[in-house]
Coordinates of C-alpha atoms in Angstrom, one line a residue:
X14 CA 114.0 16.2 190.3
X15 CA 111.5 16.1 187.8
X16 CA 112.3 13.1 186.0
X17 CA 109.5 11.1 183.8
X18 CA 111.2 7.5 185.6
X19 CA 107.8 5.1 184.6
X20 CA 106.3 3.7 181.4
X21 CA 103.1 5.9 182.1
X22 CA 103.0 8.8 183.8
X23 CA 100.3 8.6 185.9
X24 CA 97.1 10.6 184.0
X25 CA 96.2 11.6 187.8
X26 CA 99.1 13.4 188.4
X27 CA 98.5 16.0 185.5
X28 CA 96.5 19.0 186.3
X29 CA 96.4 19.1 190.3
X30 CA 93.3 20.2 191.9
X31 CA 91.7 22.4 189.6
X32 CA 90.8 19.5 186.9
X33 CA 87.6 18.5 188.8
X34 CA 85.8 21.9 188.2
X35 CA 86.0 22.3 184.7
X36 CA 82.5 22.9 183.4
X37 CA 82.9 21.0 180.0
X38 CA 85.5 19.5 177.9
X39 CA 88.4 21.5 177.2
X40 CA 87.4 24.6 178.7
X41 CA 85.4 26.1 175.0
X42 CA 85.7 29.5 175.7
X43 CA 89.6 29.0 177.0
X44 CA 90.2 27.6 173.8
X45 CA 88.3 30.1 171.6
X46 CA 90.3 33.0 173.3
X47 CA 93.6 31.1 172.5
X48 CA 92.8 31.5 169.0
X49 CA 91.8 35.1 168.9
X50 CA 94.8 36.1 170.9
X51 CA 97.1 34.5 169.3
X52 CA 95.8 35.4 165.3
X53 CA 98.3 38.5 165.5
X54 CA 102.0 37.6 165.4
X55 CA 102.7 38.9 168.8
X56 CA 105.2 37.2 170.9
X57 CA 104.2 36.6 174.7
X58 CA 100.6 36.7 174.6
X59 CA 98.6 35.6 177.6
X60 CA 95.4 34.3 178.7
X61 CA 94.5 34.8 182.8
X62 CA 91.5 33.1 183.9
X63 CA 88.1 33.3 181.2
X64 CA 89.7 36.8 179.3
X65 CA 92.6 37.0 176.7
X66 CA 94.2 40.0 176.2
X67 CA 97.6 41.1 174.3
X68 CA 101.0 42.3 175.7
X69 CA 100.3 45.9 174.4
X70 CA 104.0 45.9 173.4
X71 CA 104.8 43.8 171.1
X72 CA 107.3 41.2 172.1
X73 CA 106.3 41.5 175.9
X74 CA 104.3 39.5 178.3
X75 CA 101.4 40.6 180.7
X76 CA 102.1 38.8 184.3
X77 CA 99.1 36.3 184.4
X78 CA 96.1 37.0 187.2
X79 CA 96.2 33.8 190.1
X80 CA 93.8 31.5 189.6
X81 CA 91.4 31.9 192.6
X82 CA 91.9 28.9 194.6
X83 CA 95.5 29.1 194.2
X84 CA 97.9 28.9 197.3
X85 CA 98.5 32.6 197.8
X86 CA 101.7 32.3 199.3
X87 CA 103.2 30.6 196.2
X88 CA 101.8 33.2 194.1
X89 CA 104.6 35.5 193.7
X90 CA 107.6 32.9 193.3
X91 CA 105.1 31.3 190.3
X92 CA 104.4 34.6 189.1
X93 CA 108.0 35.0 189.4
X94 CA 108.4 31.4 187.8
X95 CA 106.3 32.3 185.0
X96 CA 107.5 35.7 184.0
X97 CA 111.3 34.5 183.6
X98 CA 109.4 31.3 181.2
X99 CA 108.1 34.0 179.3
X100 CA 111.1 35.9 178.8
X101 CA 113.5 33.3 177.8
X102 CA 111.2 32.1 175.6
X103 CA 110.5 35.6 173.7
X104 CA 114.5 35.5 173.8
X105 CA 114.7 32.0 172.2
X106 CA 112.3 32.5 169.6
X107 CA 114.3 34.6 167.9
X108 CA 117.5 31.6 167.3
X109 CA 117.4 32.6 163.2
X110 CA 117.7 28.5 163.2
X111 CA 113.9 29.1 163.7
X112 CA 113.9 30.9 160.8
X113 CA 110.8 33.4 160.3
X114 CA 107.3 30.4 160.1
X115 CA 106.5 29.5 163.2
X116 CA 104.1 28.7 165.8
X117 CA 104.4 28.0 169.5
X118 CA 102.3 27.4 172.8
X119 CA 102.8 26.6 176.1
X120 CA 100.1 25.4 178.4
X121 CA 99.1 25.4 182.3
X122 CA 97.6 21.9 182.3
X123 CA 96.3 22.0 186.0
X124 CA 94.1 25.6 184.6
X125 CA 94.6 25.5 181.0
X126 CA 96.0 28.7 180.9
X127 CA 98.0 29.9 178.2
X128 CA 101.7 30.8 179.7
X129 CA 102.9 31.8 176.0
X130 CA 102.3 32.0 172.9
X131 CA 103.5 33.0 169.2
X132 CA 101.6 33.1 165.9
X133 CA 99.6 30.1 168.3
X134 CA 96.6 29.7 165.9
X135 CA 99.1 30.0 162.4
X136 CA 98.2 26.7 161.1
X137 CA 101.8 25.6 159.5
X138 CA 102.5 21.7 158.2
X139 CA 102.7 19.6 161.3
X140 CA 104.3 16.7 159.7
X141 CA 103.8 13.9 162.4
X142 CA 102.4 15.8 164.7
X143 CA 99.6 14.8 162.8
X144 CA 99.5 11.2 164.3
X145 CA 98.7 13.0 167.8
X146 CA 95.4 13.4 165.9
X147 CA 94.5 10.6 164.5
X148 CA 95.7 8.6 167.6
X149 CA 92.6 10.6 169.5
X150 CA 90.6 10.0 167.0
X151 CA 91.0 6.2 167.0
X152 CA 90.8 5.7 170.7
X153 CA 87.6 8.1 171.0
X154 CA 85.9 6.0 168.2
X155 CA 86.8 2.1 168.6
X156 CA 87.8 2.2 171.9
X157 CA 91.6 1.5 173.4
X158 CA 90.5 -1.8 174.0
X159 CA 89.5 -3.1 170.6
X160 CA 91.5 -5.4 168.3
X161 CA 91.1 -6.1 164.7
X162 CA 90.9 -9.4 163.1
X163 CA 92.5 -11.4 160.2
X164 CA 90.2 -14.0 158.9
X165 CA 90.5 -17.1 156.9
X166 CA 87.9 -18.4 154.6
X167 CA 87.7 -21.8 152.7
X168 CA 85.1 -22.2 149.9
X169 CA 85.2 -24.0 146.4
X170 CA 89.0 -24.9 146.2
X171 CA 90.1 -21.9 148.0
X172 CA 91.8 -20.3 151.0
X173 CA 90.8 -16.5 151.2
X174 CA 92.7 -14.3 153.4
X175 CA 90.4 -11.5 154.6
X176 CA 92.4 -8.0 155.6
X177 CA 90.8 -6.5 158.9
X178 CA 93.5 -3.2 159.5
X179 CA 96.2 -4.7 161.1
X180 CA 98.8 -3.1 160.8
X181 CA 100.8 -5.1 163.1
X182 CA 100.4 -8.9 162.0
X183 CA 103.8 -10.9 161.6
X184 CA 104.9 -13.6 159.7
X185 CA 104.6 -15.7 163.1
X186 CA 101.0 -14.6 163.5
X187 CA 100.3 -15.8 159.8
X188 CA 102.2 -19.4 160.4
X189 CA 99.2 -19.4 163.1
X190 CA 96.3 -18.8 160.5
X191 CA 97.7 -21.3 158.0
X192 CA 98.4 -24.1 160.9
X193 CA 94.6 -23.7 161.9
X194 CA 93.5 -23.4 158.3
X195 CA 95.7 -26.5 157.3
X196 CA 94.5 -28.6 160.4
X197 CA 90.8 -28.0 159.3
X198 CA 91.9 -29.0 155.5
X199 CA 93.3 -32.0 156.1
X200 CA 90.4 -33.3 158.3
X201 CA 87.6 -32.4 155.6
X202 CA 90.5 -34.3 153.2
X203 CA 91.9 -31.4 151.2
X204 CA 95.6 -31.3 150.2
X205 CA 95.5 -28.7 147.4
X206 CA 94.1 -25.3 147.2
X207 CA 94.1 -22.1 145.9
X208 CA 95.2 -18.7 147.8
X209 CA 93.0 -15.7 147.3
X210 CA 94.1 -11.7 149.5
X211 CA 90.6 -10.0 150.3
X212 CA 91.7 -6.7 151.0
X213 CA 88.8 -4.5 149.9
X214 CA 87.8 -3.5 153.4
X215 CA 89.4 -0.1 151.9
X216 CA 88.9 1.4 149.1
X217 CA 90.7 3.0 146.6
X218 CA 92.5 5.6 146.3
X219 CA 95.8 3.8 148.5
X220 CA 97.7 7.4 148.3
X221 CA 96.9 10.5 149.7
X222 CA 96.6 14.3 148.7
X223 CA 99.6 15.6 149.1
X224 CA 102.2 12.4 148.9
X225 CA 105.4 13.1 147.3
X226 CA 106.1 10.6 144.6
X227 CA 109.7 9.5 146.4
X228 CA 107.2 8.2 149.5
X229 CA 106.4 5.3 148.9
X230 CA 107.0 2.4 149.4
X231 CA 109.9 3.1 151.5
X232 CA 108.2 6.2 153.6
X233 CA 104.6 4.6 153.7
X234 CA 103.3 1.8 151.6
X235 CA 100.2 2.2 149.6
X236 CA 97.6 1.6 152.1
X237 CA 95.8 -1.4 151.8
X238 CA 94.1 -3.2 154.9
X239 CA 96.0 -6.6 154.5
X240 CA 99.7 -6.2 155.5
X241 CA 102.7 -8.6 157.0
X242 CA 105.9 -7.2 159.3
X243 CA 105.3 -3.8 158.3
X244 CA 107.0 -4.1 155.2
X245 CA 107.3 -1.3 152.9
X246 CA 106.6 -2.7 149.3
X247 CA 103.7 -1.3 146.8
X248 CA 101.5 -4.3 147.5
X249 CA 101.0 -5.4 150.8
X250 CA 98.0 -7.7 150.3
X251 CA 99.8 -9.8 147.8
X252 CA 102.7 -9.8 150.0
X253 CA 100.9 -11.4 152.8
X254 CA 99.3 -13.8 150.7
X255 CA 102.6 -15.2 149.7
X256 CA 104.1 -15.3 152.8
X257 CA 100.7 -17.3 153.5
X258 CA 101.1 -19.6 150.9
X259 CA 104.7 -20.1 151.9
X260 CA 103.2 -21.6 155.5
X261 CA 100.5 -23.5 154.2
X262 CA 103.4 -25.4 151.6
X263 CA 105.0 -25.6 154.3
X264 CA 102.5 -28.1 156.1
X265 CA 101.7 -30.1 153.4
X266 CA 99.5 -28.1 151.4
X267 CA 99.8 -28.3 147.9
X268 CA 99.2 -24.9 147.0
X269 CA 98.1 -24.1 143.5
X270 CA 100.1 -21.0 141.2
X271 CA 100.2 -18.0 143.0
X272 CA 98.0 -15.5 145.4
X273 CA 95.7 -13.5 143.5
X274 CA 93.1 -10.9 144.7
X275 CA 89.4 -11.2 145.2
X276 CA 86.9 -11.0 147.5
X277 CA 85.5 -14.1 149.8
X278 CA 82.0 -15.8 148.6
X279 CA 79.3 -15.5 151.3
X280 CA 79.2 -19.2 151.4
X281 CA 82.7 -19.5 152.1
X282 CA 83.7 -21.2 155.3
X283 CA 85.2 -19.4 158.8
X284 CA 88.5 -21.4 159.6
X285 CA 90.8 -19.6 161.4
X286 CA 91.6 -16.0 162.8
X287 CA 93.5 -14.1 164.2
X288 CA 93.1 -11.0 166.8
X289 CA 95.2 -7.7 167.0
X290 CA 96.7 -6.3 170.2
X291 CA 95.2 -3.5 171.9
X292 CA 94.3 -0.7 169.5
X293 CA 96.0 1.3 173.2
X294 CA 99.7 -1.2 172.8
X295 CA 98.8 -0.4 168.7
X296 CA 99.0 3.6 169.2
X297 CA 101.7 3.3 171.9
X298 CA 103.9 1.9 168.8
X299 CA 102.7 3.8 166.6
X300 CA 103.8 7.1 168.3
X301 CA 106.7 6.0 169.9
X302 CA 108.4 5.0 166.5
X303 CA 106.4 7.4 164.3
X304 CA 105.0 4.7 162.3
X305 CA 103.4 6.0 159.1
X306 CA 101.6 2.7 157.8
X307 CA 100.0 2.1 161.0
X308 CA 98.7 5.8 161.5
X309 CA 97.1 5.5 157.8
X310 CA 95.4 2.6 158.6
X311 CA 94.5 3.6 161.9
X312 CA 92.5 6.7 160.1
X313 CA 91.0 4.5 157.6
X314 CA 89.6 1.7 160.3
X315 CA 88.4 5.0 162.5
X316 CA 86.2 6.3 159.7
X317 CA 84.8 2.5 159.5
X318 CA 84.1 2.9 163.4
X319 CA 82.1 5.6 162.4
X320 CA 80.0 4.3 160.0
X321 CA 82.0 5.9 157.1
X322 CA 83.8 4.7 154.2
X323 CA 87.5 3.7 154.8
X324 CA 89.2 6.6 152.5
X325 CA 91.3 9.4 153.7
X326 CA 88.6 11.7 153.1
X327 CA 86.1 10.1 155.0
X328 CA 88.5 9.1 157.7
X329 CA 90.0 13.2 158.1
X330 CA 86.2 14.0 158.2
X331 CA 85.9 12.0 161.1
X332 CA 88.9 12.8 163.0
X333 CA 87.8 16.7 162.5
X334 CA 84.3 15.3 164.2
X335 CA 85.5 14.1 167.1
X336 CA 87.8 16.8 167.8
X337 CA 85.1 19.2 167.8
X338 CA 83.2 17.1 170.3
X339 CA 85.9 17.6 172.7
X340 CA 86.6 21.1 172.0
X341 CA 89.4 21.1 170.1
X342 CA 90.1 24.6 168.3
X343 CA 90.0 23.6 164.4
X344 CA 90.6 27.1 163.0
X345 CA 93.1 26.9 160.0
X346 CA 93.1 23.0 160.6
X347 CA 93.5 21.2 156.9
X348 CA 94.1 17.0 157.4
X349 CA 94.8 14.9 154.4
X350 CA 96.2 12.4 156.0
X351 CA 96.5 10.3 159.2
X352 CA 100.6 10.1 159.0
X353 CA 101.0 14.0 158.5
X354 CA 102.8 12.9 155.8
X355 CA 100.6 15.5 153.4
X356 CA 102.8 18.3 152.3
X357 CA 99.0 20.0 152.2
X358 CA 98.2 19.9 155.6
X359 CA 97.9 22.3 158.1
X360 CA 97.6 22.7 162.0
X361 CA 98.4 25.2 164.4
X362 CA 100.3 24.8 167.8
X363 CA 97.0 25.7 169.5
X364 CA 95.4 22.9 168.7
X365 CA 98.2 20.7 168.8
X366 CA 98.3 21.7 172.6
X367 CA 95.3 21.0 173.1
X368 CA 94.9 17.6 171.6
X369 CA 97.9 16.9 174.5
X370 CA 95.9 18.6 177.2
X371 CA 93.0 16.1 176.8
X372 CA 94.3 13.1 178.2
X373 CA 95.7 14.8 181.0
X374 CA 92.2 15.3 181.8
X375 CA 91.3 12.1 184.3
X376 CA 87.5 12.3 182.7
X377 CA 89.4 11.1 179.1
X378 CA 92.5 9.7 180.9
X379 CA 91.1 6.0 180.2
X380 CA 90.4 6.5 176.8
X381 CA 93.0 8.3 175.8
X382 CA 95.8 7.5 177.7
X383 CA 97.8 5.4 175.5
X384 CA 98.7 9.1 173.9
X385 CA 100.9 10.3 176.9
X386 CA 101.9 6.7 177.4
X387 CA 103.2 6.7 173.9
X388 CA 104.8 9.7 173.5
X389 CA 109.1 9.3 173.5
X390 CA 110.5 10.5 176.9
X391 CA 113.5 12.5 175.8
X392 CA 116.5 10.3 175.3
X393 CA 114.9 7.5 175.1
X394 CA 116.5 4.5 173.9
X395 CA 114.9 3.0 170.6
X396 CA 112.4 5.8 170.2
X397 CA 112.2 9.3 167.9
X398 CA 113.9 11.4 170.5
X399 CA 116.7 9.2 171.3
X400 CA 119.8 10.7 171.8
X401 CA 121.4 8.0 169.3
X402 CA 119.1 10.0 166.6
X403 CA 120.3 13.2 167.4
X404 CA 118.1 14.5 170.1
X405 CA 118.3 16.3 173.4
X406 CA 122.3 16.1 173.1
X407 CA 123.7 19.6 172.7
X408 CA 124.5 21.5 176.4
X409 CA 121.1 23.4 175.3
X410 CA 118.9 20.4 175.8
X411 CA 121.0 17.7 177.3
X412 CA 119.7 18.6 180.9
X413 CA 115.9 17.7 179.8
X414 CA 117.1 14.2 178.9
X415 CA 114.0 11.9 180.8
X416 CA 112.2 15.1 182.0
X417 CA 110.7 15.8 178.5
X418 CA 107.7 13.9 176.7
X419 CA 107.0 14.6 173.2
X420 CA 106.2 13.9 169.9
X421 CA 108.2 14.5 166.7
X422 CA 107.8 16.1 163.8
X423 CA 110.0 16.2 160.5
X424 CA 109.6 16.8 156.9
X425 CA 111.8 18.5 154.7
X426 CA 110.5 22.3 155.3
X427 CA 109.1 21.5 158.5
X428 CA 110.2 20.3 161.6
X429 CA 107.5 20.2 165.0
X430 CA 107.7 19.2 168.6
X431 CA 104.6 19.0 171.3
X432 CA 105.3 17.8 174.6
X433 CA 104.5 18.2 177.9
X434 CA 106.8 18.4 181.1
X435 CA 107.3 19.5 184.6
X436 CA 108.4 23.1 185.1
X437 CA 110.7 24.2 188.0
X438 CA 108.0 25.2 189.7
X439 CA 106.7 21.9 189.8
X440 CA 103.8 22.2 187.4
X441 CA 103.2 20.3 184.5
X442 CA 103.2 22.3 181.4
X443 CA 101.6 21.7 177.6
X444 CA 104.4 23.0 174.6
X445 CA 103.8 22.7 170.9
X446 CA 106.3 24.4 168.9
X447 CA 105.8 24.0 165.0
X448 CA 108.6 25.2 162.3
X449 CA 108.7 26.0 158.1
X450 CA 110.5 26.5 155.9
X451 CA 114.1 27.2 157.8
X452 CA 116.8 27.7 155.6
X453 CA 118.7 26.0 158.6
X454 CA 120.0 22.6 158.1
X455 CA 117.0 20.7 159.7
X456 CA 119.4 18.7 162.5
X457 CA 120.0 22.6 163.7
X458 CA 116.3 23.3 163.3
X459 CA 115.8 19.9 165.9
X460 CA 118.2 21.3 168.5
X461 CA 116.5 24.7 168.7
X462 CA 113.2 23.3 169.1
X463 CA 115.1 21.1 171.8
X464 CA 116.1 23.8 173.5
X465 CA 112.9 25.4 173.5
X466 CA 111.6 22.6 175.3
X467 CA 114.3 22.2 178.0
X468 CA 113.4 26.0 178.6
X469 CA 110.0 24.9 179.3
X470 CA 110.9 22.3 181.7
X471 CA 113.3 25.0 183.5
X472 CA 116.4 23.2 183.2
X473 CA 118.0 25.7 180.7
X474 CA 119.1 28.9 182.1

């Protein structure tokens, strides 16, 4: 049994034997041959050891060479093991609920070896795929540990609310601020203020290249750096500062018309704040629930990390940086956004792969960790592949239900799914299959990709 029974699976147990004599990150020249194999839309391509080659018949797959410290007497049943992967996989490809735009990987994560691969390097809309990005981003910049902060500020009459990124503050955690701010009024003798949101931590533009109109607010809110519960309404700075306001009245401050926007004086006064939970718990919710407004903001406080204006721009740029650091192939790659929400851009399954491969690495397992931790098991309860929404529940996926961890993908035009699971010959493997434009109806579109992925893990004939 290959079930995924724990909250984490244990980075250690990815990768087997091999992962302490990679040279460098990523294996470079691994990943540069991925990309020239996989340019020309030939089904069943293969990468043994540092070469990549072609099938030279369209369609087929090349056995792959042993790696050299491989058990030899397993060699033939994972040859064996492999070769019947390959097969089904050239056979499922072709399930017209596919349609005729895609792009699809799969992964060795102990050698990095590409087992399969179609149209791997075709850089197609990843939808929230995206997020897988933008979460490795974060945690290489800021650090899975760090927390942002909420501040309150007192100075000539008025409360100022200072937005720090957090995506995840709550009404409770704002009764807080205004019980600390209202404790420190009351002593100095005030009874009467003024509320004030500072939100310009980011700057303008709040929507991205790329946004449909019918987004927001209900998709993703106009992204501002001061927000309460998640809500989804076009100002979420002013939102909070009501709520706010509601709490301080509540305490017996006389609070005086209603929030505006501004920035805090210099002289004003430090009287409360509040701190974030672990950017590592942040990303685990994030990609669990596919959570939009916290991947946007996420971006924007990653380009501040850097040194770099909060904007989408400078925040993609970033994200594209650190990527390359690690090796990630960024051929084709186009980023608007840190939701994948962008109709505009672009990744391919390579590089999707290989963003997942990274933390199965135990060199980057610390850092980025909360990644695998965060991606949905299959069937999970409460998260995006939940059987309740639809997934991993036809007979040809129900058998990979909590032997499957992946993340979604869906727009209208485009549906994605990158993973990682345990084959049956015990070996965990790296998938990222990527769909557009199927004239399928899109819950179809979902179970085929399903499928792929239970043909992955072995449990589908």
């Amino acid at each position: 049994m290959n079930e995924i029974t724990t909250a984490r699976a244990p980075a250690e147990t990815f990768g087997g034997r091999r992962r302490h004599r990679r040279p460098k990150p990523m294996t470079a020249a691994t990943r540069r041959a991925l990309v020239l194999v996989t340019a020309a839309p030939v089904a069943g391509v293969m990468l043994a050891g540092p070469s990549a080659y072609a099938a030279e018949n369209p369609g087929t797959a090349t056995p792959p060479v042993p790696a050299p410290d491989s058990d030899s007497s397993a060699q033939p049943a994972a040859a064996s093991s492999e070769q019947k992967l390959i097969d089904n996989l050239n056979t499922r490809i072709n399930d017209p609920r596919l349609g005729n735009t895609f792009s699809g990987v799969v992964l060795d994560s102990a050698s990095d070896k590409v087992i399969w691969g179609h149209n791997a390097s075709t850089a197609l809309m990843p939808a929230s795929n995206a997020k897988l990005a933008t979460a490795t981003a974060a945690l290489t910049v800021l650090g899975p540990e760090h927390r942002f902060t909420t501040k309150v500020v007192y100075g000539n009459g008025t409360l100022t609310l200072i937005g720090g990124g957090d995506r995840t503050l709550t009404t409770d955690d704002l009764a807080e601020l205004a019980k600390t701010a209202v404790a420190g009024l009351k002593s100095a003798g005030v009874d009467n203020v003024k509320v004030r949101v500072d939100d310009s931590l980011f700057p303008e533009p709040a929507l991205a290249h790329g946004w449909n109109d019918g987004y927001y607010p209900d998709t993703v809110a106009p992204v501002r750096a001061l927000a309460v519960d998640g809500r989804h309404v076009t100002d979420t700075s002013l939102d909070a500062g009501k709520v706010f306001a509601q709490h301080l009245a509540a305490d017996g401050i006389t609070v005086d018309g209603e929030a505006t926007r501004g920035r805090a004086e210099r002289t004003d006064v430090p009287v409360a704040r509040h701190k974030s939970p672990r950017l590592a718990d942040i990303v685990h919710r994030m990609l669990k629930s596919s959570d939009n407004n916290i991947a946007e903001t996420l971006l924007r406080m990653t380009a501040l990390g850097a040194g770099r204006p909060a904007t989408f721009a400078d925040g993609t740029a970033v994200v594209r940086h650190e990527l390359r650091k690690y090796g990630v192939p960024l051929d084709n790659v186009q980023l608007h956004d840190g939701s994948g929400l962008s109709r505009a851009s672009r990744i391919p399954a390579a590089t999707l792969a290989a963003l997942l491969d990274l933390p199965t690495d135990p060199r980057y397992a610390r850092t980025l960790g909360a990644v695998l931790d965060g991606l949905p098991v299959a069937g999970e309860a409460g998260a995006t592949l939940s059987t309740e929404t639809g997934r991993f529940d036809d007979p040809d996926s129900r058998c990979a239900v909590g032997k499957v961890r992946a993340k979604t993908g869906t727009l209208t035009g485009a549906v994605a799914l990158s993973g990682l699971t345990k084959g049956d010959d015990g070996k965990w493997k790296i998938f990222s299959f990527v769909e557009n434009n199927s004239t399928a109806q899109m819950s179809a579109t979902k179970d085929a990709l399903d499928g792929l992925a239970a043909t992955v893990n072995g449990c589908r004939a």
